XYZ file of C-alpha atoms in Angstrom:
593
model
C -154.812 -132.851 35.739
C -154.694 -134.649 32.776
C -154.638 -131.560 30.351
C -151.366 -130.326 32.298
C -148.543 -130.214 29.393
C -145.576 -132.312 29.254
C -143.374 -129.127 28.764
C -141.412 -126.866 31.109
C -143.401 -123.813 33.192
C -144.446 -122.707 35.816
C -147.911 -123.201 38.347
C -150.107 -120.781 40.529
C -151.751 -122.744 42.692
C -154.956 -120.597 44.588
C -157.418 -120.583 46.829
C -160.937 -120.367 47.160
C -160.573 -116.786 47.271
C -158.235 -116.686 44.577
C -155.236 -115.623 45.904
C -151.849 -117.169 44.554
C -150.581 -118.989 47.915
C -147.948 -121.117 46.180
C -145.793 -120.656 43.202
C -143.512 -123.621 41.631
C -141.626 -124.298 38.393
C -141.181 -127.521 36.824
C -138.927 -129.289 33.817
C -142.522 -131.237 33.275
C -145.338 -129.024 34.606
C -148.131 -132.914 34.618
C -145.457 -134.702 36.325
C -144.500 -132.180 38.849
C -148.221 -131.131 39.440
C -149.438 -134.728 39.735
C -146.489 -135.388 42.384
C -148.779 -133.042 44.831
C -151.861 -134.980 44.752
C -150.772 -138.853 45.241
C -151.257 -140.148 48.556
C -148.205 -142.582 47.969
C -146.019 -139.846 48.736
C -144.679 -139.008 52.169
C -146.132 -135.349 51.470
C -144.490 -133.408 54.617
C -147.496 -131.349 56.770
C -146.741 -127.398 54.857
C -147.358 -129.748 51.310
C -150.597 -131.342 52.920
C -151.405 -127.455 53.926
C -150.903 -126.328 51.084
C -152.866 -129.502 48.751
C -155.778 -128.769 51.517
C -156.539 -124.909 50.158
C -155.697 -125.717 46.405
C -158.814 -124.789 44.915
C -157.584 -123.508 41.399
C -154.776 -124.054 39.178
C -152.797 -121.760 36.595
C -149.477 -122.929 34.749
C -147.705 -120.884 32.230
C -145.887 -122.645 29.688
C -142.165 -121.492 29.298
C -139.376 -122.719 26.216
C -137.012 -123.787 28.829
C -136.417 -124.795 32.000
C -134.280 -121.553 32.929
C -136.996 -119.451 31.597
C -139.397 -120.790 33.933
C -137.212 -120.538 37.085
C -136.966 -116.662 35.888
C -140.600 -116.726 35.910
C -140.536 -118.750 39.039
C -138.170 -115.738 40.999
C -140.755 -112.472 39.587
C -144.079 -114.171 40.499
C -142.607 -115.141 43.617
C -141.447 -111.500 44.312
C -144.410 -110.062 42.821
C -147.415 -112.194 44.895
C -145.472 -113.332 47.888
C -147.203 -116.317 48.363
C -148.014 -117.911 51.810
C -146.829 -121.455 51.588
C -143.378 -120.334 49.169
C -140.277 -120.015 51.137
C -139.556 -116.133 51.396
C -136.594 -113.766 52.764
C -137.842 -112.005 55.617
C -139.412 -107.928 53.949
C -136.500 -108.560 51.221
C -138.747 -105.655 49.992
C -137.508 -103.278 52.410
C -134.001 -103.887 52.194
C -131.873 -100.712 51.482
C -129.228 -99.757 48.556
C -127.086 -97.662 47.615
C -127.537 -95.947 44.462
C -125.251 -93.957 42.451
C -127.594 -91.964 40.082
C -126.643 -91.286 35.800
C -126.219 -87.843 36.369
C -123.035 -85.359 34.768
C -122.545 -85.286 38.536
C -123.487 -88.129 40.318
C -124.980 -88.278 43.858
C -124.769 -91.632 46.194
C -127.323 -92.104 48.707
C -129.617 -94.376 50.370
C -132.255 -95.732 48.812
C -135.001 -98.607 49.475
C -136.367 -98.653 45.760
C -134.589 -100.106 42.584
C -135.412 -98.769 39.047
C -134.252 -99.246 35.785
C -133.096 -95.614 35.629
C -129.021 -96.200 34.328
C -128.004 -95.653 37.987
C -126.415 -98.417 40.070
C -127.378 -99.696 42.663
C -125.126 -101.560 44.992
C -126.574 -103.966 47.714
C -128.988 -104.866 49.220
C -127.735 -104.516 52.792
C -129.782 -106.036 55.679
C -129.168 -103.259 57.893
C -129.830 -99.764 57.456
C -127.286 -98.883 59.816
C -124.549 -100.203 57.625
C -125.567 -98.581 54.377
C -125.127 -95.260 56.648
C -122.179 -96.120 57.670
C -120.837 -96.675 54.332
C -122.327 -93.366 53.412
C -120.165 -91.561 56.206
C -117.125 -93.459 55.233
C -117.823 -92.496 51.517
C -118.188 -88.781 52.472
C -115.027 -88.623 54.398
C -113.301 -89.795 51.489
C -114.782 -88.137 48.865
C -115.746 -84.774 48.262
C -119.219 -86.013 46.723
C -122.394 -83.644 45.971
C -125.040 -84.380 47.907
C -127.873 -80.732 46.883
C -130.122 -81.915 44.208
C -129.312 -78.292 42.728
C -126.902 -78.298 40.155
C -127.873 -74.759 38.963
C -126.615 -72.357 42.318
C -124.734 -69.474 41.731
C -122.602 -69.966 44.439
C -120.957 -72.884 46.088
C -122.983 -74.061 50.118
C -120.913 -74.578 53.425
C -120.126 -77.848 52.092
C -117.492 -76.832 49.715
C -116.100 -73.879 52.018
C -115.572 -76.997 54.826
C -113.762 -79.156 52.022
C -116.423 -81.775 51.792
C -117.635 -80.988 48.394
C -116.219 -80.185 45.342
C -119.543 -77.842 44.202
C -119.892 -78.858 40.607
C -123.368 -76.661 41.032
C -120.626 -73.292 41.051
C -118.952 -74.843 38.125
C -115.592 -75.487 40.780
C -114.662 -78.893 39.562
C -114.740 -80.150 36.077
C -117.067 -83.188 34.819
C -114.088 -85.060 33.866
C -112.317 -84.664 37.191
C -115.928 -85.513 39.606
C -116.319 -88.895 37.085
C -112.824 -89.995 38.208
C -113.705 -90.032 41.906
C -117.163 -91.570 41.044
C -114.978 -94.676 39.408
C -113.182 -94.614 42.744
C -116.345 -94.848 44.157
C -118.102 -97.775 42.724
C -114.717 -99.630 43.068
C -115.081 -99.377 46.744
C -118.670 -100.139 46.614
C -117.584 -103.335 44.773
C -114.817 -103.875 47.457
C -111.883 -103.027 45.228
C -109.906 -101.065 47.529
C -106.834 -102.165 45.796
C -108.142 -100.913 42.519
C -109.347 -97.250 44.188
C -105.523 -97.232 45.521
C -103.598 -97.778 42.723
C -106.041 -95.244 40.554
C -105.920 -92.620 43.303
C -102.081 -93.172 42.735
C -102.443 -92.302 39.336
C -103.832 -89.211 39.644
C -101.638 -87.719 42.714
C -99.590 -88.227 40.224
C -100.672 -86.854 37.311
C -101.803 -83.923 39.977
C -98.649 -83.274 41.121
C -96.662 -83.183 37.679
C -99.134 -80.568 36.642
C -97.994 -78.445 39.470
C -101.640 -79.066 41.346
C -100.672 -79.208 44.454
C -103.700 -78.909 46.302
C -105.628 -81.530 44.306
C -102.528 -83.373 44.539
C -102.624 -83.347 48.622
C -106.291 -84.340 48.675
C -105.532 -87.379 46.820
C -103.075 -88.187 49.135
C -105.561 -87.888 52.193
C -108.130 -90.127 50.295
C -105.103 -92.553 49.499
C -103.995 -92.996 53.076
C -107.596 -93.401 54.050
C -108.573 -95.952 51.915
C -105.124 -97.954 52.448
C -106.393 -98.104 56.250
C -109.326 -99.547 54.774
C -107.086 -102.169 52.994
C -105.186 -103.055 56.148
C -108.426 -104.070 57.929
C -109.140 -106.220 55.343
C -108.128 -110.146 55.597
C -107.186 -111.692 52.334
C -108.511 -114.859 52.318
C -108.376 -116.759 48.516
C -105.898 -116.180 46.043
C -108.230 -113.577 43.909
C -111.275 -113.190 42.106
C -114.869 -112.241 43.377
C -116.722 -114.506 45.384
C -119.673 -114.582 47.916
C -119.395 -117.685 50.400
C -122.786 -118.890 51.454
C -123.553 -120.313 54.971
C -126.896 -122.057 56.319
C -128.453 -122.614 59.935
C -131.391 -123.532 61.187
C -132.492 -123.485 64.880
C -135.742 -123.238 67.016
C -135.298 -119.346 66.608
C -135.782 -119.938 62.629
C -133.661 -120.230 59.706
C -130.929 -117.860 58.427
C -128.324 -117.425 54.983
C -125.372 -115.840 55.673
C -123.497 -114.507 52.688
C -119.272 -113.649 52.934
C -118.987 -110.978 50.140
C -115.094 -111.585 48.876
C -113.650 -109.039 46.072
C -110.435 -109.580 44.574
C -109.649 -112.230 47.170
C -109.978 -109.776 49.958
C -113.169 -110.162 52.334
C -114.939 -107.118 52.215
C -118.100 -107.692 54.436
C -121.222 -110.256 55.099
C -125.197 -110.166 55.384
C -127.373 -112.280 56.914
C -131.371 -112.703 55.717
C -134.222 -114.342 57.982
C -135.973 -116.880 55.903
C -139.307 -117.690 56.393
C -141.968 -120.526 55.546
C -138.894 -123.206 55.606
C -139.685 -125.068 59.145
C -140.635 -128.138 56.744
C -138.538 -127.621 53.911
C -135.179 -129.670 53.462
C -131.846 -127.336 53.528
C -131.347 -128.202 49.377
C -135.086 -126.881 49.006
C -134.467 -123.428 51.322
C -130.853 -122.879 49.893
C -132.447 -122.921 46.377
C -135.334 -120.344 47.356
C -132.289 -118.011 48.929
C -130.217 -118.109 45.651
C -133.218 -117.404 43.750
C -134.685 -114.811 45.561
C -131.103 -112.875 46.500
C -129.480 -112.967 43.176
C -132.489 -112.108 41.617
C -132.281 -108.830 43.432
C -128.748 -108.416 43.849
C -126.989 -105.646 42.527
C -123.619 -107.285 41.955
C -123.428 -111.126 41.076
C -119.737 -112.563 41.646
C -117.822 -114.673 39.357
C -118.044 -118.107 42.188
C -120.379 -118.743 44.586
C -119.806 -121.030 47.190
C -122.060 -123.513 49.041
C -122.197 -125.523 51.604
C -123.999 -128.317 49.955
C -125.466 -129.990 46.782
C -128.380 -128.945 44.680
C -130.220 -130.450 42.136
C -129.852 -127.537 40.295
C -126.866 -126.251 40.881
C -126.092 -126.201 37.436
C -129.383 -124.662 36.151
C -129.021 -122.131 38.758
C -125.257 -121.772 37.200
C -126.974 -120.942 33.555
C -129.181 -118.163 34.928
C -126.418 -116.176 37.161
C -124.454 -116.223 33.954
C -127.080 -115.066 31.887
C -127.837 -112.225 34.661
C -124.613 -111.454 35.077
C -123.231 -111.488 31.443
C -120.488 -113.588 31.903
C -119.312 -116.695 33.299
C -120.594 -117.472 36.909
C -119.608 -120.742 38.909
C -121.693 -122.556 41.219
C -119.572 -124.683 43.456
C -119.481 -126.633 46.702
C -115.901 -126.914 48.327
C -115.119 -130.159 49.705
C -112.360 -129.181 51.173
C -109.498 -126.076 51.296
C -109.945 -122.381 51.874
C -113.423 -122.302 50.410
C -114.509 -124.886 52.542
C -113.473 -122.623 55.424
C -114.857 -119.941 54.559
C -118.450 -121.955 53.817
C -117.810 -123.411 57.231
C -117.152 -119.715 58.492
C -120.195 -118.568 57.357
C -122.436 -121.206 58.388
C -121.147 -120.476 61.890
C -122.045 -116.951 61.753
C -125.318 -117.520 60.601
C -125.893 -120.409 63.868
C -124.576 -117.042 66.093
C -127.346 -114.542 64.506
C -129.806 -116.554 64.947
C -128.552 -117.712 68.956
C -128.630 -113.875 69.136
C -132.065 -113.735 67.799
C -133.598 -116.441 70.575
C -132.283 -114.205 73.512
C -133.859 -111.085 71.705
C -137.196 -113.291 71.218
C -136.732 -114.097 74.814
C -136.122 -110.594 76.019
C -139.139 -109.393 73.659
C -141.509 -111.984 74.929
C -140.697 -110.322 78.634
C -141.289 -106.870 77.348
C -144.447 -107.590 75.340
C -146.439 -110.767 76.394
C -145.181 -111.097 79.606
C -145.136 -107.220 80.712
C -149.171 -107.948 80.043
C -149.219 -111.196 82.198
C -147.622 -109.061 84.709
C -149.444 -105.689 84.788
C -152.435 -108.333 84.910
C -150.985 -110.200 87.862
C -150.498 -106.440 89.519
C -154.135 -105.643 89.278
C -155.631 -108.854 90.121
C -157.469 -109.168 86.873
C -159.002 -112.794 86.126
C -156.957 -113.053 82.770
C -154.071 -111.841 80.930
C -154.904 -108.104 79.345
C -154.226 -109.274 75.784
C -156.073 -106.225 73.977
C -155.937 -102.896 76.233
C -156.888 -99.597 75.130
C -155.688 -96.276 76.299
C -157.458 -92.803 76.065
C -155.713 -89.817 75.992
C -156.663 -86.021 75.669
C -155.093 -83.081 73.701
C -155.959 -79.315 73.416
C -155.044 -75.798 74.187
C -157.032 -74.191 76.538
C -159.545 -75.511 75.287
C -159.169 -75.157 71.704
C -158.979 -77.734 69.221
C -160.023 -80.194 71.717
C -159.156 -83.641 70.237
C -158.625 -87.352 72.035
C -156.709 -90.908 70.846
C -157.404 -93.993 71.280
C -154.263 -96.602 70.783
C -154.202 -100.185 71.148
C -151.524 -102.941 72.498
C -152.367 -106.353 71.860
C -150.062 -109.144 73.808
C -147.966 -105.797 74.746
C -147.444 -104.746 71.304
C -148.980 -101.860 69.460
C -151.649 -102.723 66.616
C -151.606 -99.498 64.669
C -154.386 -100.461 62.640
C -156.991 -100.380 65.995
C -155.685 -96.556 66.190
C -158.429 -93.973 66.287
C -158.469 -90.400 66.996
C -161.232 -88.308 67.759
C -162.640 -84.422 67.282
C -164.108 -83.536 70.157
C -167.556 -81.823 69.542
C -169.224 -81.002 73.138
C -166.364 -78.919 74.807
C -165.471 -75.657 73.584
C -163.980 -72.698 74.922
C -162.855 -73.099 78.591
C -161.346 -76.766 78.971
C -162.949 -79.815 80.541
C -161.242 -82.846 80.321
C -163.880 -85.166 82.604
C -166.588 -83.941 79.676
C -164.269 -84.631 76.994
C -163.340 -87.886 78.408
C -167.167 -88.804 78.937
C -167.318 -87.824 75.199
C -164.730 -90.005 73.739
C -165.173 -93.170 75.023
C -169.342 -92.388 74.379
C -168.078 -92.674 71.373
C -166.134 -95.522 71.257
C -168.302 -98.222 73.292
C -172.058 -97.235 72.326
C -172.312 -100.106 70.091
C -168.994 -102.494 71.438
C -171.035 -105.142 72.925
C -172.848 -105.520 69.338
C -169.977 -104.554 66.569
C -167.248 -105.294 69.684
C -164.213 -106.114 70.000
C -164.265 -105.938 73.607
C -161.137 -104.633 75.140
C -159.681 -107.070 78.330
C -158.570 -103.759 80.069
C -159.211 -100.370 79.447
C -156.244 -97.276 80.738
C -157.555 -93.499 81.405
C -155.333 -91.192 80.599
C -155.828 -89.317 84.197
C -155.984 -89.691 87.732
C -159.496 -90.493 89.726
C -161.389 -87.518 88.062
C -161.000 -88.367 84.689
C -161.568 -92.357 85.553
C -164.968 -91.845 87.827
C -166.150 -89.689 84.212
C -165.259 -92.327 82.065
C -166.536 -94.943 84.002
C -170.123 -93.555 84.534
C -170.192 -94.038 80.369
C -168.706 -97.359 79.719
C -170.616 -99.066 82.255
C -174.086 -96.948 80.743
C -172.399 -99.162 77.483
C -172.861 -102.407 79.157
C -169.251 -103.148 79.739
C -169.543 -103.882 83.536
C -166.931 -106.620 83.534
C -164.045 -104.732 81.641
C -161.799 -103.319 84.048
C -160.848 -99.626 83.836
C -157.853 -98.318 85.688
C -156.884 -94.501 85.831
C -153.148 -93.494 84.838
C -151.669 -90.360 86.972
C -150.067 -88.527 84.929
C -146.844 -87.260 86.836
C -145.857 -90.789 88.565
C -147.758 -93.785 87.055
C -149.422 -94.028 90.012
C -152.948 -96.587 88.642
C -156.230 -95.643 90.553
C -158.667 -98.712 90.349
C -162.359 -98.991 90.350
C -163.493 -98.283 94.079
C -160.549 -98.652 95.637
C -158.744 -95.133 96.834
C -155.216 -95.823 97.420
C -153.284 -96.126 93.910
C -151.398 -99.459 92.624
C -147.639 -98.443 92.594
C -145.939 -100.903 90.063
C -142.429 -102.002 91.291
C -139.885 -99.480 89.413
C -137.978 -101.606 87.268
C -140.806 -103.918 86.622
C -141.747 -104.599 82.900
C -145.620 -103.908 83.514
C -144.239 -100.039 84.239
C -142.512 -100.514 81.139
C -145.193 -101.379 79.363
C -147.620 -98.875 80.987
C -145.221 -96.116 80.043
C -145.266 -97.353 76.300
C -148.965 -97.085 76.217
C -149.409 -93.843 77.782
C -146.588 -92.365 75.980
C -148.191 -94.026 72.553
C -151.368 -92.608 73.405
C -149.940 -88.645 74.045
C -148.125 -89.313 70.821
C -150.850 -90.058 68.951
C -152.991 -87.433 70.185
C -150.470 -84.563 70.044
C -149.859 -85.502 66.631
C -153.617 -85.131 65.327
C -153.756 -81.914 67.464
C -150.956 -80.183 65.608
C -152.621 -81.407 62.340
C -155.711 -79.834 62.919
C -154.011 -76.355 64.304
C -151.077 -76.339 61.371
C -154.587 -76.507 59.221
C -156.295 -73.814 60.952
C -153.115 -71.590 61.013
C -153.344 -72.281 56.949
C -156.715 -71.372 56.483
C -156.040 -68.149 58.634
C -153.501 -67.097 56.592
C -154.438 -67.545 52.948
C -157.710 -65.806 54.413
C -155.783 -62.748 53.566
C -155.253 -63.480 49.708
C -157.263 -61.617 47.379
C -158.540 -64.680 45.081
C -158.254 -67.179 47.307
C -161.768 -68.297 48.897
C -162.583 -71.818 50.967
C -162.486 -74.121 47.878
C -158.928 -72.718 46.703
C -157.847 -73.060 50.083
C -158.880 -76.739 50.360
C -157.051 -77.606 47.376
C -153.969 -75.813 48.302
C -153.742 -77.997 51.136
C -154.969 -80.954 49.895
C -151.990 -80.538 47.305
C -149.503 -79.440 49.101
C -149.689 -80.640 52.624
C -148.338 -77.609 54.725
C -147.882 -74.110 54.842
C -144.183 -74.597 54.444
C -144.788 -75.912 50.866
C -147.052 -73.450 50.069
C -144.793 -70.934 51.016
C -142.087 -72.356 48.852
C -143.854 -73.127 45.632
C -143.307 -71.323 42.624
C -146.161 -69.987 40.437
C -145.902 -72.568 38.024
C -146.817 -75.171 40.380
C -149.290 -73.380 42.401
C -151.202 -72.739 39.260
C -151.240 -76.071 38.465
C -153.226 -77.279 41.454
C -156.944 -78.156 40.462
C -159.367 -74.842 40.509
C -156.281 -72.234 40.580
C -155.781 -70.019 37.702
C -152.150 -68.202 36.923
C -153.298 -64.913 38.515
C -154.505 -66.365 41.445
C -151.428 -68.530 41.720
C -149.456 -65.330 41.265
C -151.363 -63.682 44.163
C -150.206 -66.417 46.780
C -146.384 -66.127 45.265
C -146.607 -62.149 45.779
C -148.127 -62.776 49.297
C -145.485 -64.686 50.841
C -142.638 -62.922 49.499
C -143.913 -59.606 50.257
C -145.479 -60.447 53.636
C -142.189 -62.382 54.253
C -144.332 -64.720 56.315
């Protein structure tokens, strides 16, 4: 401790494993450091969590104070850190990009590069980016083929919804006006798209283009719909209003996104890891985190309380940003109703988000304290496991194995089997007998131990499977049978089947797992036939033997790509030469398969 600097940086604290569960920054990395460790402090229980699994230290020094909170906002993103405060998968979050292209495309996308495009977002649903997308089409007549080299224009030009710069229709300068439009609307300048659409019906019209001309007129009355739906609600300028709430349900930001004094939309972001954290400590994580990612950083930002570092957090936006950025917290006025406004939204997401907990907790947790209740089993079925079996007639035989744990699927406890035993004529008590064999040889000694075990199958396939996993040693699991057709659950010596009521949430569930487990296995079936039907085919290929064949489809990944690959890439895949590569172009196109 006492060779920590007195100088600005930031700390990765570790554990005895050495993973980086907490990252901080300080203005005087001893002092801040040292602040952990004394028992004088009222140390709040996440800080004693986190001082318990400390078991290594690493600080980088930075030259200021705004370099280190930099710092402070990649590592963060980078290592995700257990005990840091963190936006629920900000990760995942979706954009929209408009790409650096002679003729742009905007779409959807979940990953931001330093490519010259721009990105604008990110958006907490992906519904909404959509939505945008559709509302963005209707307007404008935007590409959206990634082939800018077709001889002739697609259906999406003949139905007006494309302006088919691949045919050469549409000049570069005309497409990069409507991509301006574009990103002004992105940015929520509808008055700006407007008065430049305007312009050019203008311009349009004086030049005797009279079609051109009437398209800009149906984009201009579109977007000024746009505009009347839109409350003006400050004088001007770009701002984002932030709002805070915290509840039993958890804790959520809510951001109001105003452009040129016109409100323009909102997010709200889950934040996680704050239950012990004051609100100037989790609205400081929030900025850091979502401006650090933003694509678009406003010229004010509004807040609905103090920080200690408002103004340091003022210095970095600008720098960010490249201009001036303000950091301010109304008192009173229009921006204090709007913080206000947004604070109230966020309290409504997350009272939204304790009746969907509720409602899950019925579906999931409960649904398996029911279906337990139902078949009189000692304890709640937290882990069940469901068998199912897929072939056709006979062929391919294959089985899956899914698993719900507290009524939710736990993907990674998947497993799929190739049947090796039945061949030829079908036998699904055999196969059955074979899969779960399989699965419990060794389960009381490498375990775990499932609390209630679902056959795919009526009595048949239950009395075969049963004769096996009790030969395992598993004579107090219970196994149930699942008839196919009604849902009708056949029990271990008992003949007449368990009917569960028909709106009940154990049916639910039930239904989930057996439709999870014919998923899964119909799924590994058509794997293993779409890569038999491959091997059958290139059998017919002069040149191309079992190793070629492999590596085709190791490559590629279907027939279908295969089939469309040109020579150049099929000769690049490992162990194909250019004539061979040139024999599975030729086959395809003259077989016409």
């Amino acid at each position: 401790m006492a060779l920590l600097p007195d100088k600005p940086g930031v700390y990765l604290m570790k554990d005895d494993k050495g993973r980086i569960i907490y990252v901080g920054k300080a203005i005087n990395l001893k002092n801040r450091v040292r602040s952990y460790f004394q028992s004088s402090r009222n140390h709040s229980g996440k800080v004693l969590a986190l001082v318990a699994h400390i078991a290594d230290l690493e600080y980088i020094i930075t030259a200021s104070e705004i370099e280190a909170l930099i710092l402070e906002c990649n590592l963060i993103k980078k290592h995700r850190p257990k005990y840091n405060i963190s936006l629920k998968d900000d990760k995942t979050y979706p954009y929209i990009k408009v790409t650096c292209e002679d003729f742009p495309r905007v779409y959807a996308t979940r990953k931001v590069l330093k490519d010259g495009a721009r990105y604008f977002g990110p958006y907490t649903s992906a519904g909404a980016v959509h939505e945008t997308l559709r509302l963005l089409k209707t307007l404008f007549p935007l590409r959206s083929c990634r082939n800018l080299a077709a001889k002739r224009p697609c259906l999406e030009h003949h139905i007006k919804r494309c302006l088919a710069p691949c045919a050469g229709k549409v000049e570069q300068e005309t497409y990069s006006d409507m991509i301006k439009a574009v990103t002004l609307f992105l940015e929520g300048r509808s008055d700006a798209v407007a008065k430049n659409l305007k312009r050019l019906m203008a311009e349009a019209a004086e030049k005797l283009e009279f079609e051109q001309a009437a398209r800009l007129r149906d984009q201009l009355t579109a977007v000024e719909k746009i505009m009347e739906k839109q409350n003006i609600v400050t004088g001007s300028g770009d701002q984002d209003a932030i709002g805070l709430a915290r509840s039993a349900a958890g804790i959520c930001a809510q951001v109001f996104f105003i452009r040129s004094g016109k409100m323009v939309g909102r997010d709200h972001f889950i934040l996680l890891g704050g239950e012990d954290e004051t609100n100037q400590n989790i609205l400081e994580a929030f900025i850091k985190q979502y401006y650090s990612q933003a694509a678009f950083i406003p010229r004010e930002i509004l807040l609905p309380l103090e920080l200690a570092e408002q103004q340091l957090l003022a210095d970095w936006l600008s720098s960010s940003k490249g201009g001036r950025v303000q950091v301010e917290t109304p008192k009173r006025g229009t921006k204090k109703d709007l913080v206000n406004m947004a604070a109230g939204n966020a309290a409504t997401v997350l009272e939204e988000q304790a009746v969907r907990l509720e409602a899950d907790v019925d579906k999931t947790t409960g649904a398996a304290a029911e279906l337990g209740q139902y078949l009189e089993l000692p304890t709640i079925p937290q882990r069940i496991e469901c068998f199912d079996i897929s072939h056709i007639q006979g062929s391919e035989t294959v089985a899956s194995m899914v698993v719900f744990e507290d009524g939710q699927p736990n993907k990674n406890e998947y497993r799929r089997y190739k049947l090796k035993t039945v061949e030829g004529k079908p036998d699904d008590f055999k196969s059955m007998q074979e899969v779960v064999g399989r699965r419990y040889r060794d389960a009381l000694e490498k375990g775990p131990i499932p609390d209630l075990i679902i056959i795919d199958g009526g009595k048949g396939q239950l009395n075969a499977a049963l004769t096996l996993i009790r030969a395992a040693g598993l004579t107090n699991v219970p196994v149930v049978g699942l008839a196919k057709e009604f849902e009708y659950i056949f029990r271990e010596g008992i003949s007449e089947p368990l009917i569960l009521p028909r709106h009940s949430q154990s049916l639910y569930l039930v239904q989930r797992i057996r439709d999870e487990a014919h998923r899964f296995a119909i799924t590994y079936h058509r794997k293993l036939r779409s890569k038999r039907n491959l091997v059958s085919v290139l059998d017919h290929i002069p040149g191309i033997g079992a190793k070629r064949r492999k590596a085709l489809w190791d490559h590629f990944g279907s027939l279908a790509k295969i089939k469309a690959a040109e020579v150049e890439a099929l000769a690049k895949v490992e162990g194909m030469t250019f004539p061979a590569a040139e024999a599975v172009y030729n086959f395809f196109r003259n077989k016409n398969l």
